[in-house]
Structure formats: structure tokens, C-alpha cells
């Protein structure tokens, strides 16, 4: 996979003072807005709030840019670990589970390119929320799974499409989970 060398080189730039992707500037802007007005987290169109809580860490735009770049780098091992836990919970031997997980995360051009571009909200859902929700489901904890998957609504709307469909799938297989999902929907309405 020769493209991995290119993405590794670009991913290392994420830790620099200015991450290379254009979405990082938007995240810094929304984070600075959130630090001044926390209610702005609720109306940030494509980028709802949770990833913008970093705005409380620093008021320096360059420091925030670097924090977001480091956060994107963190998502890669976090995704490998969480997807590995899920594959292991499905019955794959531990080494095979983490090998498959590393292949899935590192072998996805869209995931790596998205992290370099700054699509950290969607990738947070894809690499953290979804595998954690699926892991909980595989361990027989459908309510906890739906609770985790529902956090995606506060991270990224495109990510919510993935997680929302999974939550619906889980809810349709378990009556208590369906009631829980309906209660969450009623609270959100």
C-alpha cells in the first residue's frame, strides 16, 4: 500500500503548528466561539458541539489548531483499539481482531484523508462512537450501546446517520432498547 507512506508523512504534519487540512480552521473558529458563548455549540450547523469543547482549553488559535491535529492523530490508535475490541467480542482471536482492525483503519484512504483534511467530527463517530457502541451491543448491553451511539447527534450529523441506523437496528432487535431509543427521541424533541 504505497499510499500509506504519503498519508503517514501528512499525518505527521498534524502535530505541527498548523494542521494541513482546511476543516481545521473551521473547528478552531467554532471552538473559539464556544469558549465565548457556550450556547453557540447548539447552532453550529454541520459541526455540532462536542469536539468544539476544546475551545475551553486555549484561546490561542494556533494552539487550538495543534490540539485538533493531535486529536486527529489520537483517533487512529483509538479506532484500531476500539474496532479490535469489537472484533474480539464477536469471537475473533485477539491478535486477529487487532490485525483486522489495523487493516480496516489504516487501509481506508477515506478515513486517513479525512483526518488529514480535518474531518475529525465524523471520524470521531466512525472510529470511537460506532465501534464502542457495537462492542457494547456484542457484549449484550443494548441500552448502553444505544446511549453511546446517540452521542453522535452532538458530534456530527453525517456521523449520526451511521450511528443512528445502528441504534435503530439494535432497538428493533430488543424491546427494552426500542423503548429506550423512543424515550431518548422524546427527550430530544
PDB file of C-alpha atoms in Angstrom:
ATOM      1  CA  UNK A   1       0.000   0.000   0.000  1.00  0.00           C
ATOM      2  CA  UNK A   2       2.252   2.809  -1.215  1.00  0.00           C
ATOM      3  CA  UNK A   3      -0.294   5.486  -0.321  1.00  0.00           C
ATOM      4  CA  UNK A   4       0.315   4.765   3.373  1.00  0.00           C
ATOM      5  CA  UNK A   5       3.736   6.451   3.162  1.00  0.00           C
ATOM      6  CA  UNK A   6       2.114   9.615   1.788  1.00  0.00           C
ATOM      7  CA  UNK A   7      -0.574   9.621   4.479  1.00  0.00           C
ATOM      8  CA  UNK A   8       1.952   8.918   7.227  1.00  0.00           C
ATOM      9  CA  UNK A   9       4.015  11.913   6.069  1.00  0.00           C
ATOM     10  CA  UNK A  10       0.898  14.112   6.015  1.00  0.00           C
ATOM     11  CA  UNK A  11      -0.374  12.720   9.324  1.00  0.00           C
ATOM     12  CA  UNK A  12       2.890  13.707  10.999  1.00  0.00           C
ATOM     13  CA  UNK A  13       2.172  17.273   9.910  1.00  0.00           C
ATOM     14  CA  UNK A  14      -0.984  17.146  12.046  1.00  0.00           C
ATOM     15  CA  UNK A  15       1.211  17.691  15.089  1.00  0.00           C
ATOM     16  CA  UNK A  16       2.755  20.816  13.557  1.00  0.00           C
ATOM     17  CA  UNK A  17       1.689  24.330  14.475  1.00  0.00           C
ATOM     18  CA  UNK A  18      -0.774  24.411  11.579  1.00  0.00           C
ATOM     19  CA  UNK A  19      -2.502  21.161  10.500  1.00  0.00           C
ATOM     20  CA  UNK A  20      -2.723  20.867   6.696  1.00  0.00           C
ATOM     21  CA  UNK A  21      -6.489  20.387   6.220  1.00  0.00           C
ATOM     22  CA  UNK A  22      -8.976  23.163   5.546  1.00  0.00           C
ATOM     23  CA  UNK A  23     -11.543  21.911   8.096  1.00  0.00           C
ATOM     24  CA  UNK A  24      -9.184  22.630  10.996  1.00  0.00           C
ATOM     25  CA  UNK A  25      -9.725  26.365  10.586  1.00  0.00           C
ATOM     26  CA  UNK A  26     -13.484  25.827  10.921  1.00  0.00           C
ATOM     27  CA  UNK A  27     -13.024  23.756  14.069  1.00  0.00           C
ATOM     28  CA  UNK A  28     -10.783  26.427  15.588  1.00  0.00           C
ATOM     29  CA  UNK A  29     -13.364  29.102  14.733  1.00  0.00           C
ATOM     30  CA  UNK A  30     -16.237  27.144  16.300  1.00  0.00           C
ATOM     31  CA  UNK A  31     -14.114  26.281  19.349  1.00  0.00           C
ATOM     32  CA  UNK A  32     -13.249  29.946  19.921  1.00  0.00           C
ATOM     33  CA  UNK A  33     -16.934  30.833  19.522  1.00  0.00           C
ATOM     34  CA  UNK A  34     -17.894  28.127  22.045  1.00  0.00           C
ATOM     35  CA  UNK A  35     -15.387  29.455  24.574  1.00  0.00           C
ATOM     36  CA  UNK A  36     -17.018  32.900  24.365  1.00  0.00           C
ATOM     37  CA  UNK A  37     -20.618  31.690  24.052  1.00  0.00           C
ATOM     38  CA  UNK A  38     -21.265  28.057  25.077  1.00  0.00           C
ATOM     39  CA  UNK A  39     -24.772  28.174  23.569  1.00  0.00           C
ATOM     40  CA  UNK A  40     -23.177  28.522  20.131  1.00  0.00           C
ATOM     41  CA  UNK A  41     -22.389  24.795  20.403  1.00  0.00           C
ATOM     42  CA  UNK A  42     -26.056  24.121  19.709  1.00  0.00           C
ATOM     43  CA  UNK A  43     -26.268  26.007  16.435  1.00  0.00           C
ATOM     44  CA  UNK A  44     -23.071  25.144  14.594  1.00  0.00           C
ATOM     45  CA  UNK A  45     -24.822  23.640  11.537  1.00  0.00           C
ATOM     46  CA  UNK A  46     -22.655  20.797  10.204  1.00  0.00           C
ATOM     47  CA  UNK A  47     -20.440  20.825  13.278  1.00  0.00           C
ATOM     48  CA  UNK A  48     -22.411  20.414  16.480  1.00  0.00           C
ATOM     49  CA  UNK A  49     -20.651  20.881  19.743  1.00  0.00           C
ATOM     50  CA  UNK A  50     -18.713  18.157  21.473  1.00  0.00           C
ATOM     51  CA  UNK A  51     -15.454  18.392  19.506  1.00  0.00           C
ATOM     52  CA  UNK A  52     -15.510  22.156  19.976  1.00  0.00           C
ATOM     53  CA  UNK A  53     -15.271  21.897  23.739  1.00  0.00           C
ATOM     54  CA  UNK A  54     -11.519  22.154  23.151  1.00  0.00           C
ATOM     55  CA  UNK A  55     -12.172  25.890  22.846  1.00  0.00           C
ATOM     56  CA  UNK A  56     -12.109  25.994  26.627  1.00  0.00           C
ATOM     57  CA  UNK A  57      -8.535  24.616  26.606  1.00  0.00           C
ATOM     58  CA  UNK A  58      -6.972  27.651  24.953  1.00  0.00           C
ATOM     59  CA  UNK A  59      -7.880  30.975  23.424  1.00  0.00           C
ATOM     60  CA  UNK A  60      -4.896  30.808  21.076  1.00  0.00           C
ATOM     61  CA  UNK A  61      -5.989  29.785  17.558  1.00  0.00           C
ATOM     62  CA  UNK A  62      -2.621  28.197  16.740  1.00  0.00           C
ATOM     63  CA  UNK A  63      -2.626  26.159  19.953  1.00  0.00           C
ATOM     64  CA  UNK A  64      -6.171  25.018  19.171  1.00  0.00           C
ATOM     65  CA  UNK A  65      -5.147  24.054  15.629  1.00  0.00           C
ATOM     66  CA  UNK A  66      -2.337  21.950  17.034  1.00  0.00           C
ATOM     67  CA  UNK A  67      -4.686  20.377  19.626  1.00  0.00           C
ATOM     68  CA  UNK A  68      -7.083  19.393  16.856  1.00  0.00           C
ATOM     69  CA  UNK A  69      -4.219  17.938  14.826  1.00  0.00           C
ATOM     70  CA  UNK A  70      -3.059  15.883  17.808  1.00  0.00           C
ATOM     71  CA  UNK A  71      -6.658  14.821  18.427  1.00  0.00           C
ATOM     72  CA  UNK A  72      -6.833  13.553  14.822  1.00  0.00           C
ATOM     73  CA  UNK A  73      -3.624  11.573  15.354  1.00  0.00           C
ATOM     74  CA  UNK A  74      -5.106  10.101  18.549  1.00  0.00           C
ATOM     75  CA  UNK A  75      -8.169   8.911  16.627  1.00  0.00           C
ATOM     76  CA  UNK A  76      -6.073   6.430  14.603  1.00  0.00           C
ATOM     77  CA  UNK A  77      -4.870   4.254  17.530  1.00  0.00           C
ATOM     78  CA  UNK A  78      -8.194   4.772  19.323  1.00  0.00           C
ATOM     79  CA  UNK A  79     -10.056   3.475  16.257  1.00  0.00           C
ATOM     80  CA  UNK A  80      -7.728   0.492  15.928  1.00  0.00           C
ATOM     81  CA  UNK A  81      -8.183  -0.367  19.620  1.00  0.00           C
ATOM     82  CA  UNK A  82     -11.976   0.028  19.682  1.00  0.00           C
ATOM     83  CA  UNK A  83     -12.636  -1.800  16.418  1.00  0.00           C
ATOM     84  CA  UNK A  84     -10.267  -4.521  17.683  1.00  0.00           C
ATOM     85  CA  UNK A  85     -12.305  -4.859  20.881  1.00  0.00           C
ATOM     86  CA  UNK A  86     -15.471  -5.204  18.814  1.00  0.00           C
ATOM     87  CA  UNK A  87     -13.992  -7.870  16.511  1.00  0.00           C
ATOM     88  CA  UNK A  88     -12.687  -9.700  19.596  1.00  0.00           C
ATOM     89  CA  UNK A  89     -16.148  -9.514  21.219  1.00  0.00           C
ATOM     90  CA  UNK A  90     -17.558 -11.171  18.096  1.00  0.00           C
ATOM     91  CA  UNK A  91     -15.244 -14.098  18.725  1.00  0.00           C
ATOM     92  CA  UNK A  92     -12.145 -13.338  16.680  1.00  0.00           C
ATOM     93  CA  UNK A  93      -8.912 -14.252  18.467  1.00  0.00           C
ATOM     94  CA  UNK A  94      -7.323 -11.150  19.997  1.00  0.00           C
ATOM     95  CA  UNK A  95      -4.337 -10.930  17.614  1.00  0.00           C
ATOM     96  CA  UNK A  96      -6.518 -11.467  14.568  1.00  0.00           C
ATOM     97  CA  UNK A  97      -9.070  -8.949  15.864  1.00  0.00           C
ATOM     98  CA  UNK A  98      -6.487  -6.205  16.202  1.00  0.00           C
ATOM     99  CA  UNK A  99      -4.806  -7.141  12.920  1.00  0.00           C
ATOM    100  CA  UNK A 100      -8.172  -6.827  11.158  1.00  0.00           C
ATOM    101  CA  UNK A 101      -8.839  -3.590  12.965  1.00  0.00           C
ATOM    102  CA  UNK A 102      -5.493  -2.078  11.974  1.00  0.00           C
ATOM    103  CA  UNK A 103      -6.124  -3.136   8.383  1.00  0.00           C
ATOM    104  CA  UNK A 104      -9.585  -1.583   8.391  1.00  0.00           C
ATOM    105  CA  UNK A 105      -8.456   1.746   9.847  1.00  0.00           C
ATOM    106  CA  UNK A 106      -5.100   2.110   8.092  1.00  0.00           C
ATOM    107  CA  UNK A 107      -6.383   0.607   4.857  1.00  0.00           C
ATOM    108  CA  UNK A 108      -9.143   3.170   4.479  1.00  0.00           C
ATOM    109  CA  UNK A 109      -7.993   6.001   2.249  1.00  0.00           C
ATOM    110  CA  UNK A 110     -11.176   7.923   3.057  1.00  0.00           C
ATOM    111  CA  UNK A 111     -10.524   7.708   6.790  1.00  0.00           C
ATOM    112  CA  UNK A 112      -6.878   8.770   6.599  1.00  0.00           C
ATOM    113  CA  UNK A 113      -7.506  11.505   4.041  1.00  0.00           C
ATOM    114  CA  UNK A 114     -10.441  12.748   6.110  1.00  0.00           C
ATOM    115  CA  UNK A 115      -8.311  13.023   9.236  1.00  0.00           C
ATOM    116  CA  UNK A 116      -5.651  14.955   7.345  1.00  0.00           C
ATOM    117  CA  UNK A 117      -8.329  17.244   5.913  1.00  0.00           C
ATOM    118  CA  UNK A 118      -9.758  17.857   9.384  1.00  0.00           C
ATOM    119  CA  UNK A 119     -12.946  15.790   9.310  1.00  0.00           C
ATOM    120  CA  UNK A 120     -12.418  14.944  12.969  1.00  0.00           C
ATOM    121  CA  UNK A 121     -16.069  15.128  13.987  1.00  0.00           C
ATOM    122  CA  UNK A 122     -17.208  12.477  11.505  1.00  0.00           C
ATOM    123  CA  UNK A 123     -14.113  10.363  12.172  1.00  0.00           C
ATOM    124  CA  UNK A 124     -14.766  10.578  15.938  1.00  0.00           C
ATOM    125  CA  UNK A 125     -18.099   8.903  15.292  1.00  0.00           C
ATOM    126  CA  UNK A 126     -16.607   6.371  12.872  1.00  0.00           C
ATOM    127  CA  UNK A 127     -13.534   5.491  14.960  1.00  0.00           C
ATOM    128  CA  UNK A 128     -14.807   5.905  18.539  1.00  0.00           C
ATOM    129  CA  UNK A 129     -18.592   6.077  18.895  1.00  0.00           C
ATOM    130  CA  UNK A 130     -19.597   3.360  16.398  1.00  0.00           C
ATOM    131  CA  UNK A 131     -17.084   0.689  17.454  1.00  0.00           C
ATOM    132  CA  UNK A 132     -17.722   1.380  21.152  1.00  0.00           C
ATOM    133  CA  UNK A 133     -21.484   1.126  20.585  1.00  0.00           C
ATOM    134  CA  UNK A 134     -21.057  -2.104  18.610  1.00  0.00           C
ATOM    135  CA  UNK A 135     -18.739  -3.516  21.274  1.00  0.00           C
ATOM    136  CA  UNK A 136     -21.346  -2.862  23.968  1.00  0.00           C
ATOM    137  CA  UNK A 137     -24.012  -4.471  21.778  1.00  0.00           C
ATOM    138  CA  UNK A 138     -21.800  -7.529  21.178  1.00  0.00           C
ATOM    139  CA  UNK A 139     -21.334  -7.813  24.948  1.00  0.00           C
ATOM    140  CA  UNK A 140     -25.114  -7.908  25.460  1.00  0.00           C
ATOM    141  CA  UNK A 141     -25.590  -4.328  26.635  1.00  0.00           C
ATOM    142  CA  UNK A 142     -28.055  -2.851  24.113  1.00  0.00           C
ATOM    143  CA  UNK A 143     -29.145   0.090  26.291  1.00  0.00           C
ATOM    144  CA  UNK A 144     -25.559   1.202  26.881  1.00  0.00           C
ATOM    145  CA  UNK A 145     -24.898   0.729  23.174  1.00  0.00           C
ATOM    146  CA  UNK A 146     -27.784   2.987  22.187  1.00  0.00           C
ATOM    147  CA  UNK A 147     -26.728   5.587  24.772  1.00  0.00           C
ATOM    148  CA  UNK A 148     -23.211   5.686  23.294  1.00  0.00           C
ATOM    149  CA  UNK A 149     -24.455   5.743  19.689  1.00  0.00           C
ATOM    150  CA  UNK A 150     -26.862   8.591  20.466  1.00  0.00           C
ATOM    151  CA  UNK A 151     -23.959  10.864  21.458  1.00  0.00           C
ATOM    152  CA  UNK A 152     -23.156  11.109  17.754  1.00  0.00           C
ATOM    153  CA  UNK A 153     -26.028  13.572  17.403  1.00  0.00           C
ATOM    154  CA  UNK A 154     -23.878  16.049  19.326  1.00  0.00           C
ATOM    155  CA  UNK A 155     -20.731  15.343  17.317  1.00  0.00           C
ATOM    156  CA  UNK A 156     -21.558  15.269  13.594  1.00  0.00           C
ATOM    157  CA  UNK A 157     -24.761  14.937  11.599  1.00  0.00           C
ATOM    158  CA  UNK A 158     -23.235  12.689   8.932  1.00  0.00           C
ATOM    159  CA  UNK A 159     -21.808  10.523  11.709  1.00  0.00           C
ATOM    160  CA  UNK A 160     -25.254  10.424  13.275  1.00  0.00           C
ATOM    161  CA  UNK A 161     -26.508   8.779  10.077  1.00  0.00           C
ATOM    162  CA  UNK A 162     -24.157   5.823  10.723  1.00  0.00           C
ATOM    163  CA  UNK A 163     -24.756   5.645  14.452  1.00  0.00           C
ATOM    164  CA  UNK A 164     -28.482   6.359  14.217  1.00  0.00           C
ATOM    165  CA  UNK A 165     -29.045   3.494  11.820  1.00  0.00           C
ATOM    166  CA  UNK A 166     -27.072   1.169  14.086  1.00  0.00           C
ATOM    167  CA  UNK A 167     -29.065   2.321  17.127  1.00  0.00           C
ATOM    168  CA  UNK A 168     -32.296   1.656  15.209  1.00  0.00           C
ATOM    169  CA  UNK A 169     -31.057  -1.804  14.207  1.00  0.00           C
ATOM    170  CA  UNK A 170     -30.220  -2.621  17.837  1.00  0.00           C
ATOM    171  CA  UNK A 171     -33.546  -1.227  19.058  1.00  0.00           C
ATOM    172  CA  UNK A 172     -35.519  -3.320  16.582  1.00  0.00           C
ATOM    173  CA  UNK A 173     -33.913  -6.463  17.999  1.00  0.00           C
ATOM    174  CA  UNK A 174     -34.663  -5.718  21.670  1.00  0.00           C
ATOM    175  CA  UNK A 175     -37.936  -4.388  23.102  1.00  0.00           C
ATOM    176  CA  UNK A 176     -36.261  -2.613  26.068  1.00  0.00           C
ATOM    177  CA  UNK A 177     -33.769  -0.999  23.715  1.00  0.00           C
ATOM    178  CA  UNK A 178     -36.618   0.177  21.469  1.00  0.00           C
ATOM    179  CA  UNK A 179     -38.361   1.797  24.445  1.00  0.00           C
ATOM    180  CA  UNK A 180     -35.076   3.389  25.494  1.00  0.00           C
ATOM    181  CA  UNK A 181     -34.483   4.766  21.987  1.00  0.00           C
ATOM    182  CA  UNK A 182     -38.040   6.136  21.868  1.00  0.00           C
ATOM    183  CA  UNK A 183     -37.523   7.778  25.269  1.00  0.00           C
ATOM    184  CA  UNK A 184     -34.284   9.362  24.052  1.00  0.00           C
ATOM    185  CA  UNK A 185     -36.059  10.608  20.924  1.00  0.00           C
ATOM    186  CA  UNK A 186     -38.887  12.071  23.045  1.00  0.00           C
ATOM    187  CA  UNK A 187     -36.370  13.863  25.298  1.00  0.00           C
ATOM    188  CA  UNK A 188     -34.613  15.282  22.256  1.00  0.00           C
ATOM    189  CA  UNK A 189     -37.824  16.522  20.629  1.00  0.00           C
TER     190      UNK A 189
END
